[in-house]
Amino acid sequence: DTAVSQTPKYLVTQMGNDKSIKCEQNLGHDTMYWYKQDSKKFLKIMFSYNNKELIINETVPNRFSPKSPDKAHLNLHINSLELGDSAVYFCASSQPLHRGTEAFFGQGTRLTVV
Amino acid sequence: DAKTTQPPSMDCAEGRAANLPCNHSTISGNEYVYWYRQIHSQGPQYIIHGLKNNETNEMASLIITEDRKSSTLILPHATLRDTAVYYCIVSNTGKLIFGQGTTLQVKP
């Protein structure tokens, strides 16, 4: 069983479209995250949810809207896609990190906006 | 969160120990030291973490200096599959801040 799974793995879409990426974890973790890795390979946190509540929002354009229907799922919806949104998006989950725990990452969704 | 400094790249011979250094001179008392790695374009993989004491697990050992201002990740017997970018992160908040990491190339 995959601990953190993302779908789709690849996503190619045109500018201006709206798309969603889904993430599910089966680890029973309370906290989930979205990270973005750009073409220069920098990994940056975008959002963090704890028990379905948003706790971290790292100055991300409001075209990006995370939604957590339950604590096992954290989906990322992106409106009006732009070329600069092309990146690999990673979902992760953990118990609260301030307790010194490990985070598990999904395999990523490679988004290409053309 | 404290910042970390790592060498951009290192080489290691297959079968030898790989010692990856990390400086975190501004670490605060309750911040953990985490190590993750990213193999090619896969998702980051947790390796090990520690607070004050040295730690060892099935993947690696973590040596933290007494003043906690630096640490070393040790892969005891590096294999070609250990070729990856290794990230040292210090944190006690709800997020991991990834720097540029160290690209470790294990050579036959």
PDB file of C-alpha atoms in Angstrom:
ATOM      1  CA  ASP A   1       0.000   0.000   0.000  1.00  0.00           C
ATOM      2  CA  THR A   2       1.305   3.427  -0.944  1.00  0.00           C
ATOM      3  CA  ALA A   3       1.470   5.625   2.160  1.00  0.00           C
ATOM      4  CA  VAL A   4       0.935   8.959   0.386  1.00  0.00           C
ATOM      5  CA  SER A   5      -0.562   8.785  -3.075  1.00  0.00           C
ATOM      6  CA  GLN A   6      -1.134  11.584  -5.547  1.00  0.00           C
ATOM      7  CA  THR A   7      -3.127  11.651  -8.741  1.00  0.00           C
ATOM      8  CA  PRO A   8      -2.484  12.299 -11.486  1.00  0.00           C
ATOM      9  CA  LYS A   9       1.227  11.677 -11.839  1.00  0.00           C
ATOM     10  CA  TYR A  10       1.463  13.829 -14.949  1.00  0.00           C
ATOM     11  CA  LEU A  11      -0.765  16.701 -15.987  1.00  0.00           C
ATOM     12  CA  VAL A  12      -0.431  18.714 -19.187  1.00  0.00           C
ATOM     13  CA  THR A  13      -2.895  21.530 -19.675  1.00  0.00           C
ATOM     14  CA  GLN A  14      -3.343  24.862 -21.398  1.00  0.00           C
ATOM     15  CA  MET A  15      -3.010  28.281 -19.845  1.00  0.00           C
ATOM     16  CA  GLY A  16      -6.217  29.546 -18.330  1.00  0.00           C
ATOM     17  CA  ASN A  17      -7.582  26.113 -17.458  1.00  0.00           C
ATOM     18  CA  ASP A  18      -8.592  24.977 -13.983  1.00  0.00           C
ATOM     19  CA  LYS A  19      -7.166  21.713 -12.662  1.00  0.00           C
ATOM     20  CA  SER A  20      -7.072  19.682  -9.481  1.00  0.00           C
ATOM     21  CA  ILE A  21      -4.494  17.366  -7.937  1.00  0.00           C
ATOM     22  CA  LYS A  22      -5.629  14.826  -5.376  1.00  0.00           C
ATOM     23  CA  CYS A  23      -3.713  13.471  -2.406  1.00  0.00           C
ATOM     24  CA  GLU A  24      -4.552  10.712   0.034  1.00  0.00           C
ATOM     25  CA  GLN A  25      -2.611   9.282   2.962  1.00  0.00           C
ATOM     26  CA  ASN A  26      -3.308   6.033   4.780  1.00  0.00           C
ATOM     27  CA  LEU A  27      -0.929   6.618   7.676  1.00  0.00           C
ATOM     28  CA  GLY A  28      -3.456   8.097  10.086  1.00  0.00           C
ATOM     29  CA  HIS A  29      -1.515  11.363  10.212  1.00  0.00           C
ATOM     30  CA  ASP A  30      -3.126  14.571  11.400  1.00  0.00           C
ATOM     31  CA  THR A  31      -1.127  16.941   9.196  1.00  0.00           C
ATOM     32  CA  MET A  32      -0.842  17.186   5.418  1.00  0.00           C
ATOM     33  CA  TYR A  33       1.143  19.503   3.178  1.00  0.00           C
ATOM     34  CA  TRP A  34       1.606  20.684  -0.368  1.00  0.00           C
ATOM     35  CA  TYR A  35       5.091  21.517  -1.631  1.00  0.00           C
ATOM     36  CA  LYS A  36       6.134  22.912  -5.006  1.00  0.00           C
ATOM     37  CA  GLN A  37       9.429  22.094  -6.720  1.00  0.00           C
ATOM     38  CA  ASP A  38      10.250  24.426  -9.567  1.00  0.00           C
ATOM     39  CA  SER A  39      12.606  23.985 -12.511  1.00  0.00           C
ATOM     40  CA  LYS A  40      15.559  25.036 -10.357  1.00  0.00           C
ATOM     41  CA  LYS A  41      14.722  22.168  -8.008  1.00  0.00           C
ATOM     42  CA  PHE A  42      13.883  24.342  -5.008  1.00  0.00           C
ATOM     43  CA  LEU A  43      11.299  22.681  -2.766  1.00  0.00           C
ATOM     44  CA  LYS A  44       8.970  25.195  -1.136  1.00  0.00           C
ATOM     45  CA  ILE A  45       6.072  24.613   1.197  1.00  0.00           C
ATOM     46  CA  MET A  46       2.753  25.988  -0.010  1.00  0.00           C
ATOM     47  CA  PHE A  47       0.140  24.863   2.501  1.00  0.00           C
ATOM     48  CA  SER A  48      -0.269  22.794   5.610  1.00  0.00           C
ATOM     49  CA  TYR A  49      -3.474  21.432   7.093  1.00  0.00           C
ATOM     50  CA  ASN A  50      -3.936  19.921  10.524  1.00  0.00           C
ATOM     51  CA  ASN A  51      -7.128  17.968  11.099  1.00  0.00           C
ATOM     52  CA  LYS A  52      -8.772  19.628   8.099  1.00  0.00           C
ATOM     53  CA  GLU A  53      -7.825  23.141   9.224  1.00  0.00           C
ATOM     54  CA  LEU A  54      -5.429  25.392   7.335  1.00  0.00           C
ATOM     55  CA  ILE A  55      -2.423  26.215   9.501  1.00  0.00           C
ATOM     56  CA  ILE A  56       0.216  27.327   6.981  1.00  0.00           C
ATOM     57  CA  ASN A  57      -0.335  29.410   3.861  1.00  0.00           C
ATOM     58  CA  GLU A  58       2.966  30.524   2.414  1.00  0.00           C
ATOM     59  CA  THR A  59       2.099  33.556   0.313  1.00  0.00           C
ATOM     60  CA  VAL A  60       0.637  31.479  -2.453  1.00  0.00           C
ATOM     61  CA  PRO A  61      -1.530  33.190  -5.114  1.00  0.00           C
ATOM     62  CA  ASN A  62      -5.199  32.810  -4.332  1.00  0.00           C
ATOM     63  CA  ARG A  63      -5.604  30.920  -7.610  1.00  0.00           C
ATOM     64  CA  PHE A  64      -4.369  27.980  -5.530  1.00  0.00           C
ATOM     65  CA  SER A  65      -7.019  26.633  -3.185  1.00  0.00           C
ATOM     66  CA  PRO A  66      -6.412  23.581  -1.022  1.00  0.00           C
ATOM     67  CA  LYS A  67      -9.348  21.565   0.225  1.00  0.00           C
ATOM     68  CA  SER A  68      -9.335  18.937   2.918  1.00  0.00           C
ATOM     69  CA  PRO A  69     -12.587  16.946   3.017  1.00  0.00           C
ATOM     70  CA  ASP A  70     -11.183  14.777   5.810  1.00  0.00           C
ATOM     71  CA  LYS A  71      -7.820  14.407   7.469  1.00  0.00           C
ATOM     72  CA  ALA A  72      -6.755  11.662   5.072  1.00  0.00           C
ATOM     73  CA  HIS A  73      -7.198  13.834   1.980  1.00  0.00           C
ATOM     74  CA  LEU A  74      -5.772  17.151   0.854  1.00  0.00           C
ATOM     75  CA  ASN A  75      -6.566  18.243  -2.671  1.00  0.00           C
ATOM     76  CA  LEU A  76      -5.095  21.178  -4.539  1.00  0.00           C
ATOM     77  CA  HIS A  77      -7.214  23.134  -6.980  1.00  0.00           C
ATOM     78  CA  ILE A  78      -5.591  25.628  -9.302  1.00  0.00           C
ATOM     79  CA  ASN A  79      -7.605  28.221 -11.215  1.00  0.00           C
ATOM     80  CA  SER A  80      -6.545  30.101 -14.326  1.00  0.00           C
ATOM     81  CA  LEU A  81      -3.316  28.193 -14.787  1.00  0.00           C
ATOM     82  CA  GLU A  82      -0.242  30.184 -15.825  1.00  0.00           C
ATOM     83  CA  LEU A  83       3.016  29.104 -17.453  1.00  0.00           C
ATOM     84  CA  GLY A  84       4.829  29.759 -14.175  1.00  0.00           C
ATOM     85  CA  ASP A  85       2.723  27.153 -12.423  1.00  0.00           C
ATOM     86  CA  SER A  86       4.625  24.448 -14.278  1.00  0.00           C
ATOM     87  CA  ALA A  87       6.411  22.472 -11.581  1.00  0.00           C
ATOM     88  CA  VAL A  88       6.329  19.231  -9.644  1.00  0.00           C
ATOM     89  CA  TYR A  89       3.867  19.328  -6.767  1.00  0.00           C
ATOM     90  CA  PHE A  90       4.444  17.049  -3.797  1.00  0.00           C
ATOM     91  CA  CYS A  91       1.953  16.115  -1.152  1.00  0.00           C
ATOM     92  CA  ALA A  92       3.187  15.006   2.267  1.00  0.00           C
ATOM     93  CA  SER A  93       1.819  13.964   5.623  1.00  0.00           C
ATOM     94  CA  SER A  94       3.090  13.664   9.180  1.00  0.00           C
ATOM     95  CA  GLN A  95       2.119  13.888  12.766  1.00  0.00           C
ATOM     96  CA  PRO A  96       2.807  17.434  14.034  1.00  0.00           C
ATOM     97  CA  LEU A  97       6.451  18.143  13.228  1.00  0.00           C
ATOM     98  CA  HIS A  98       7.131  20.062  16.433  1.00  0.00           C
ATOM     99  CA  ARG A  99       7.047  16.689  18.147  1.00  0.00           C
ATOM    100  CA  GLY A 100      10.034  15.577  16.114  1.00  0.00           C
ATOM    101  CA  THR A 101       8.368  13.215  13.676  1.00  0.00           C
ATOM    102  CA  GLU A 102       9.024  12.269  10.086  1.00  0.00           C
ATOM    103  CA  ALA A 103       7.112  13.421   7.053  1.00  0.00           C
ATOM    104  CA  PHE A 104       6.190  11.090   4.214  1.00  0.00           C
ATOM    105  CA  PHE A 105       6.040  12.445   0.689  1.00  0.00           C
ATOM    106  CA  GLY A 106       4.107  11.320  -2.327  1.00  0.00           C
ATOM    107  CA  GLN A 107       5.766  10.673  -5.661  1.00  0.00           C
ATOM    108  CA  GLY A 108       4.774  14.028  -7.077  1.00  0.00           C
ATOM    109  CA  THR A 109       2.566  15.409  -9.818  1.00  0.00           C
ATOM    110  CA  ARG A 110       4.414  16.938 -12.741  1.00  0.00           C
ATOM    111  CA  LEU A 111       2.279  19.814 -14.004  1.00  0.00           C
ATOM    112  CA  THR A 112       3.091  21.305 -17.388  1.00  0.00           C
ATOM    113  CA  VAL A 113       1.204  24.382 -18.527  1.00  0.00           C
ATOM    114  CA  VAL A 114       1.438  25.102 -22.250  1.00  0.00           C
TER     115      VAL A 114
ATOM    116  CA  ASP B   1      13.516  28.265  11.498  1.00  0.00           C
ATOM    117  CA  ALA B   2      17.308  28.186  11.557  1.00  0.00           C
ATOM    118  CA  LYS B   3      19.134  28.119   8.263  1.00  0.00           C
ATOM    119  CA  THR B   4      21.554  25.404   7.294  1.00  0.00           C
ATOM    120  CA  THR B   5      24.690  25.391   5.169  1.00  0.00           C
ATOM    121  CA  GLN B   6      25.739  22.341   3.187  1.00  0.00           C
ATOM    122  CA  PRO B   7      28.395  21.786   0.524  1.00  0.00           C
ATOM    123  CA  PRO B   8      26.737  21.771  -2.897  1.00  0.00           C
ATOM    124  CA  SER B   9      28.244  18.475  -3.980  1.00  0.00           C
ATOM    125  CA  MET B  10      30.299  15.511  -2.796  1.00  0.00           C
ATOM    126  CA  ASP B  11      31.620  12.293  -4.259  1.00  0.00           C
ATOM    127  CA  CYS B  12      31.954   8.974  -2.511  1.00  0.00           C
ATOM    128  CA  ALA B  13      33.324   5.616  -3.625  1.00  0.00           C
ATOM    129  CA  GLU B  14      30.902   2.726  -3.583  1.00  0.00           C
ATOM    130  CA  GLY B  15      31.211   0.685  -0.407  1.00  0.00           C
ATOM    131  CA  ARG B  16      32.875   3.486   1.516  1.00  0.00           C
ATOM    132  CA  ALA B  17      31.280   5.631   4.186  1.00  0.00           C
ATOM    133  CA  ALA B  18      29.717   8.895   3.029  1.00  0.00           C
ATOM    134  CA  ASN B  19      29.977  11.714   5.549  1.00  0.00           C
ATOM    135  CA  LEU B  20      27.747  14.672   4.760  1.00  0.00           C
ATOM    136  CA  PRO B  21      28.296  17.805   6.878  1.00  0.00           C
ATOM    137  CA  CYS B  22      25.777  20.462   7.810  1.00  0.00           C
ATOM    138  CA  ASN B  23      26.228  23.743   9.655  1.00  0.00           C
ATOM    139  CA  HIS B  24      23.326  25.186  11.635  1.00  0.00           C
ATOM    140  CA  SER B  25      24.996  27.712  13.902  1.00  0.00           C
ATOM    141  CA  THR B  26      21.763  29.589  14.703  1.00  0.00           C
ATOM    142  CA  ILE B  27      19.835  26.530  15.825  1.00  0.00           C
ATOM    143  CA  SER B  28      17.656  27.062  18.865  1.00  0.00           C
ATOM    144  CA  GLY B  29      17.326  24.683  21.788  1.00  0.00           C
ATOM    145  CA  ASN B  30      14.094  23.024  20.735  1.00  0.00           C
ATOM    146  CA  GLU B  31      14.793  22.654  17.020  1.00  0.00           C
ATOM    147  CA  TYR B  32      15.297  19.196  15.594  1.00  0.00           C
ATOM    148  CA  VAL B  33      17.877  18.337  12.941  1.00  0.00           C
ATOM    149  CA  TYR B  34      16.294  16.401  10.080  1.00  0.00           C
ATOM    150  CA  TRP B  35      17.873  14.726   7.074  1.00  0.00           C
ATOM    151  CA  TYR B  36      15.940  13.929   3.925  1.00  0.00           C
ATOM    152  CA  ARG B  37      17.091  12.882   0.490  1.00  0.00           C
ATOM    153  CA  GLN B  38      15.614  13.110  -2.980  1.00  0.00           C
ATOM    154  CA  ILE B  39      16.594  10.516  -5.533  1.00  0.00           C
ATOM    155  CA  HIS B  40      16.267  11.867  -9.070  1.00  0.00           C
ATOM    156  CA  SER B  41      12.761  13.326  -9.293  1.00  0.00           C
ATOM    157  CA  GLN B  42      11.106  11.151  -6.669  1.00  0.00           C
ATOM    158  CA  GLY B  43       9.460  12.515  -3.554  1.00  0.00           C
ATOM    159  CA  PRO B  44      11.787  13.412  -0.671  1.00  0.00           C
ATOM    160  CA  GLN B  45      12.551  10.483   1.604  1.00  0.00           C
ATOM    161  CA  TYR B  46      13.042  10.779   5.347  1.00  0.00           C
ATOM    162  CA  ILE B  47      16.398   9.460   6.591  1.00  0.00           C
ATOM    163  CA  ILE B  48      16.865  10.360  10.236  1.00  0.00           C
ATOM    164  CA  HIS B  49      16.403  13.113  12.789  1.00  0.00           C
ATOM    165  CA  GLY B  50      17.724  14.080  16.205  1.00  0.00           C
ATOM    166  CA  LEU B  51      17.566  16.731  18.872  1.00  0.00           C
ATOM    167  CA  LYS B  52      20.707  16.512  20.987  1.00  0.00           C
ATOM    168  CA  ASN B  53      21.936  12.940  21.010  1.00  0.00           C
ATOM    169  CA  ASN B  54      23.498  10.993  18.193  1.00  0.00           C
ATOM    170  CA  GLU B  55      21.033   8.734  16.410  1.00  0.00           C
ATOM    171  CA  THR B  56      21.310   5.603  14.295  1.00  0.00           C
ATOM    172  CA  ASN B  57      18.786   3.697  12.254  1.00  0.00           C
ATOM    173  CA  GLU B  58      18.881   1.162   9.464  1.00  0.00           C
ATOM    174  CA  MET B  59      19.721   3.803   6.887  1.00  0.00           C
ATOM    175  CA  ALA B  60      22.231   6.104   8.522  1.00  0.00           C
ATOM    176  CA  SER B  61      23.801   7.647  11.596  1.00  0.00           C
ATOM    177  CA  LEU B  62      23.454  11.242  12.704  1.00  0.00           C
ATOM    178  CA  ILE B  63      26.214  12.852  14.706  1.00  0.00           C
ATOM    179  CA  ILE B  64      25.326  16.179  16.352  1.00  0.00           C
ATOM    180  CA  THR B  65      28.083  18.244  17.955  1.00  0.00           C
ATOM    181  CA  GLU B  66      27.775  19.063  21.619  1.00  0.00           C
ATOM    182  CA  ASP B  67      27.009  22.733  20.908  1.00  0.00           C
ATOM    183  CA  ARG B  68      24.470  21.579  18.269  1.00  0.00           C
ATOM    184  CA  LYS B  69      25.862  24.036  15.731  1.00  0.00           C
ATOM    185  CA  SER B  70      26.709  21.361  13.224  1.00  0.00           C
ATOM    186  CA  SER B  71      25.936  17.763  12.366  1.00  0.00           C
ATOM    187  CA  THR B  72      27.111  14.968  10.090  1.00  0.00           C
ATOM    188  CA  LEU B  73      25.035  12.382   8.320  1.00  0.00           C
ATOM    189  CA  ILE B  74      26.887   9.115   7.850  1.00  0.00           C
ATOM    190  CA  LEU B  75      25.918   6.487   5.296  1.00  0.00           C
ATOM    191  CA  PRO B  76      28.138   3.633   6.455  1.00  0.00           C
ATOM    192  CA  HIS B  77      28.451   1.722   3.181  1.00  0.00           C
ATOM    193  CA  ALA B  78      27.339   3.870   0.279  1.00  0.00           C
ATOM    194  CA  THR B  79      25.854   2.167  -2.768  1.00  0.00           C
ATOM    195  CA  LEU B  80      25.087   3.530  -6.221  1.00  0.00           C
ATOM    196  CA  ARG B  81      21.445   3.794  -5.163  1.00  0.00           C
ATOM    197  CA  ASP B  82      22.431   6.339  -2.532  1.00  0.00           C
ATOM    198  CA  THR B  83      23.194   8.883  -5.268  1.00  0.00           C
ATOM    199  CA  ALA B  84      20.770  11.704  -4.445  1.00  0.00           C
ATOM    200  CA  VAL B  85      20.380  15.226  -3.134  1.00  0.00           C
ATOM    201  CA  TYR B  86      20.625  15.228   0.663  1.00  0.00           C
ATOM    202  CA  TYR B  87      18.877  17.941   2.650  1.00  0.00           C
ATOM    203  CA  CYS B  88      19.703  18.978   6.190  1.00  0.00           C
ATOM    204  CA  ILE B  89      16.814  20.850   7.829  1.00  0.00           C
ATOM    205  CA  VAL B  90      16.386  22.295  11.289  1.00  0.00           C
ATOM    206  CA  SER B  91      12.863  22.928  12.508  1.00  0.00           C
ATOM    207  CA  ASN B  92      10.496  22.860  15.424  1.00  0.00           C
ATOM    208  CA  THR B  93       7.522  24.322  13.601  1.00  0.00           C
ATOM    209  CA  GLY B  94       4.966  22.782  11.364  1.00  0.00           C
ATOM    210  CA  LYS B  95       7.042  23.008   8.242  1.00  0.00           C
ATOM    211  CA  LEU B  96      10.247  21.736   6.663  1.00  0.00           C
ATOM    212  CA  ILE B  97      12.272  24.393   4.850  1.00  0.00           C
ATOM    213  CA  PHE B  98      14.441  22.798   2.184  1.00  0.00           C
ATOM    214  CA  GLY B  99      17.672  24.464   1.115  1.00  0.00           C
ATOM    215  CA  GLN B 100      19.791  23.537  -1.866  1.00  0.00           C
ATOM    216  CA  GLY B 101      21.133  20.392  -0.234  1.00  0.00           C
ATOM    217  CA  THR B 102      24.222  18.361  -1.099  1.00  0.00           C
ATOM    218  CA  THR B 103      24.297  16.338  -4.287  1.00  0.00           C
ATOM    219  CA  LEU B 104      26.021  13.097  -3.380  1.00  0.00           C
ATOM    220  CA  GLN B 105      27.428  11.131  -6.276  1.00  0.00           C
ATOM    221  CA  VAL B 106      28.401   7.562  -5.404  1.00  0.00           C
ATOM    222  CA  LYS B 107      30.910   6.236  -7.898  1.00  0.00           C
ATOM    223  CA  PRO B 108      31.801   2.617  -8.696  1.00  0.00           C
TER     224      PRO B 108
END
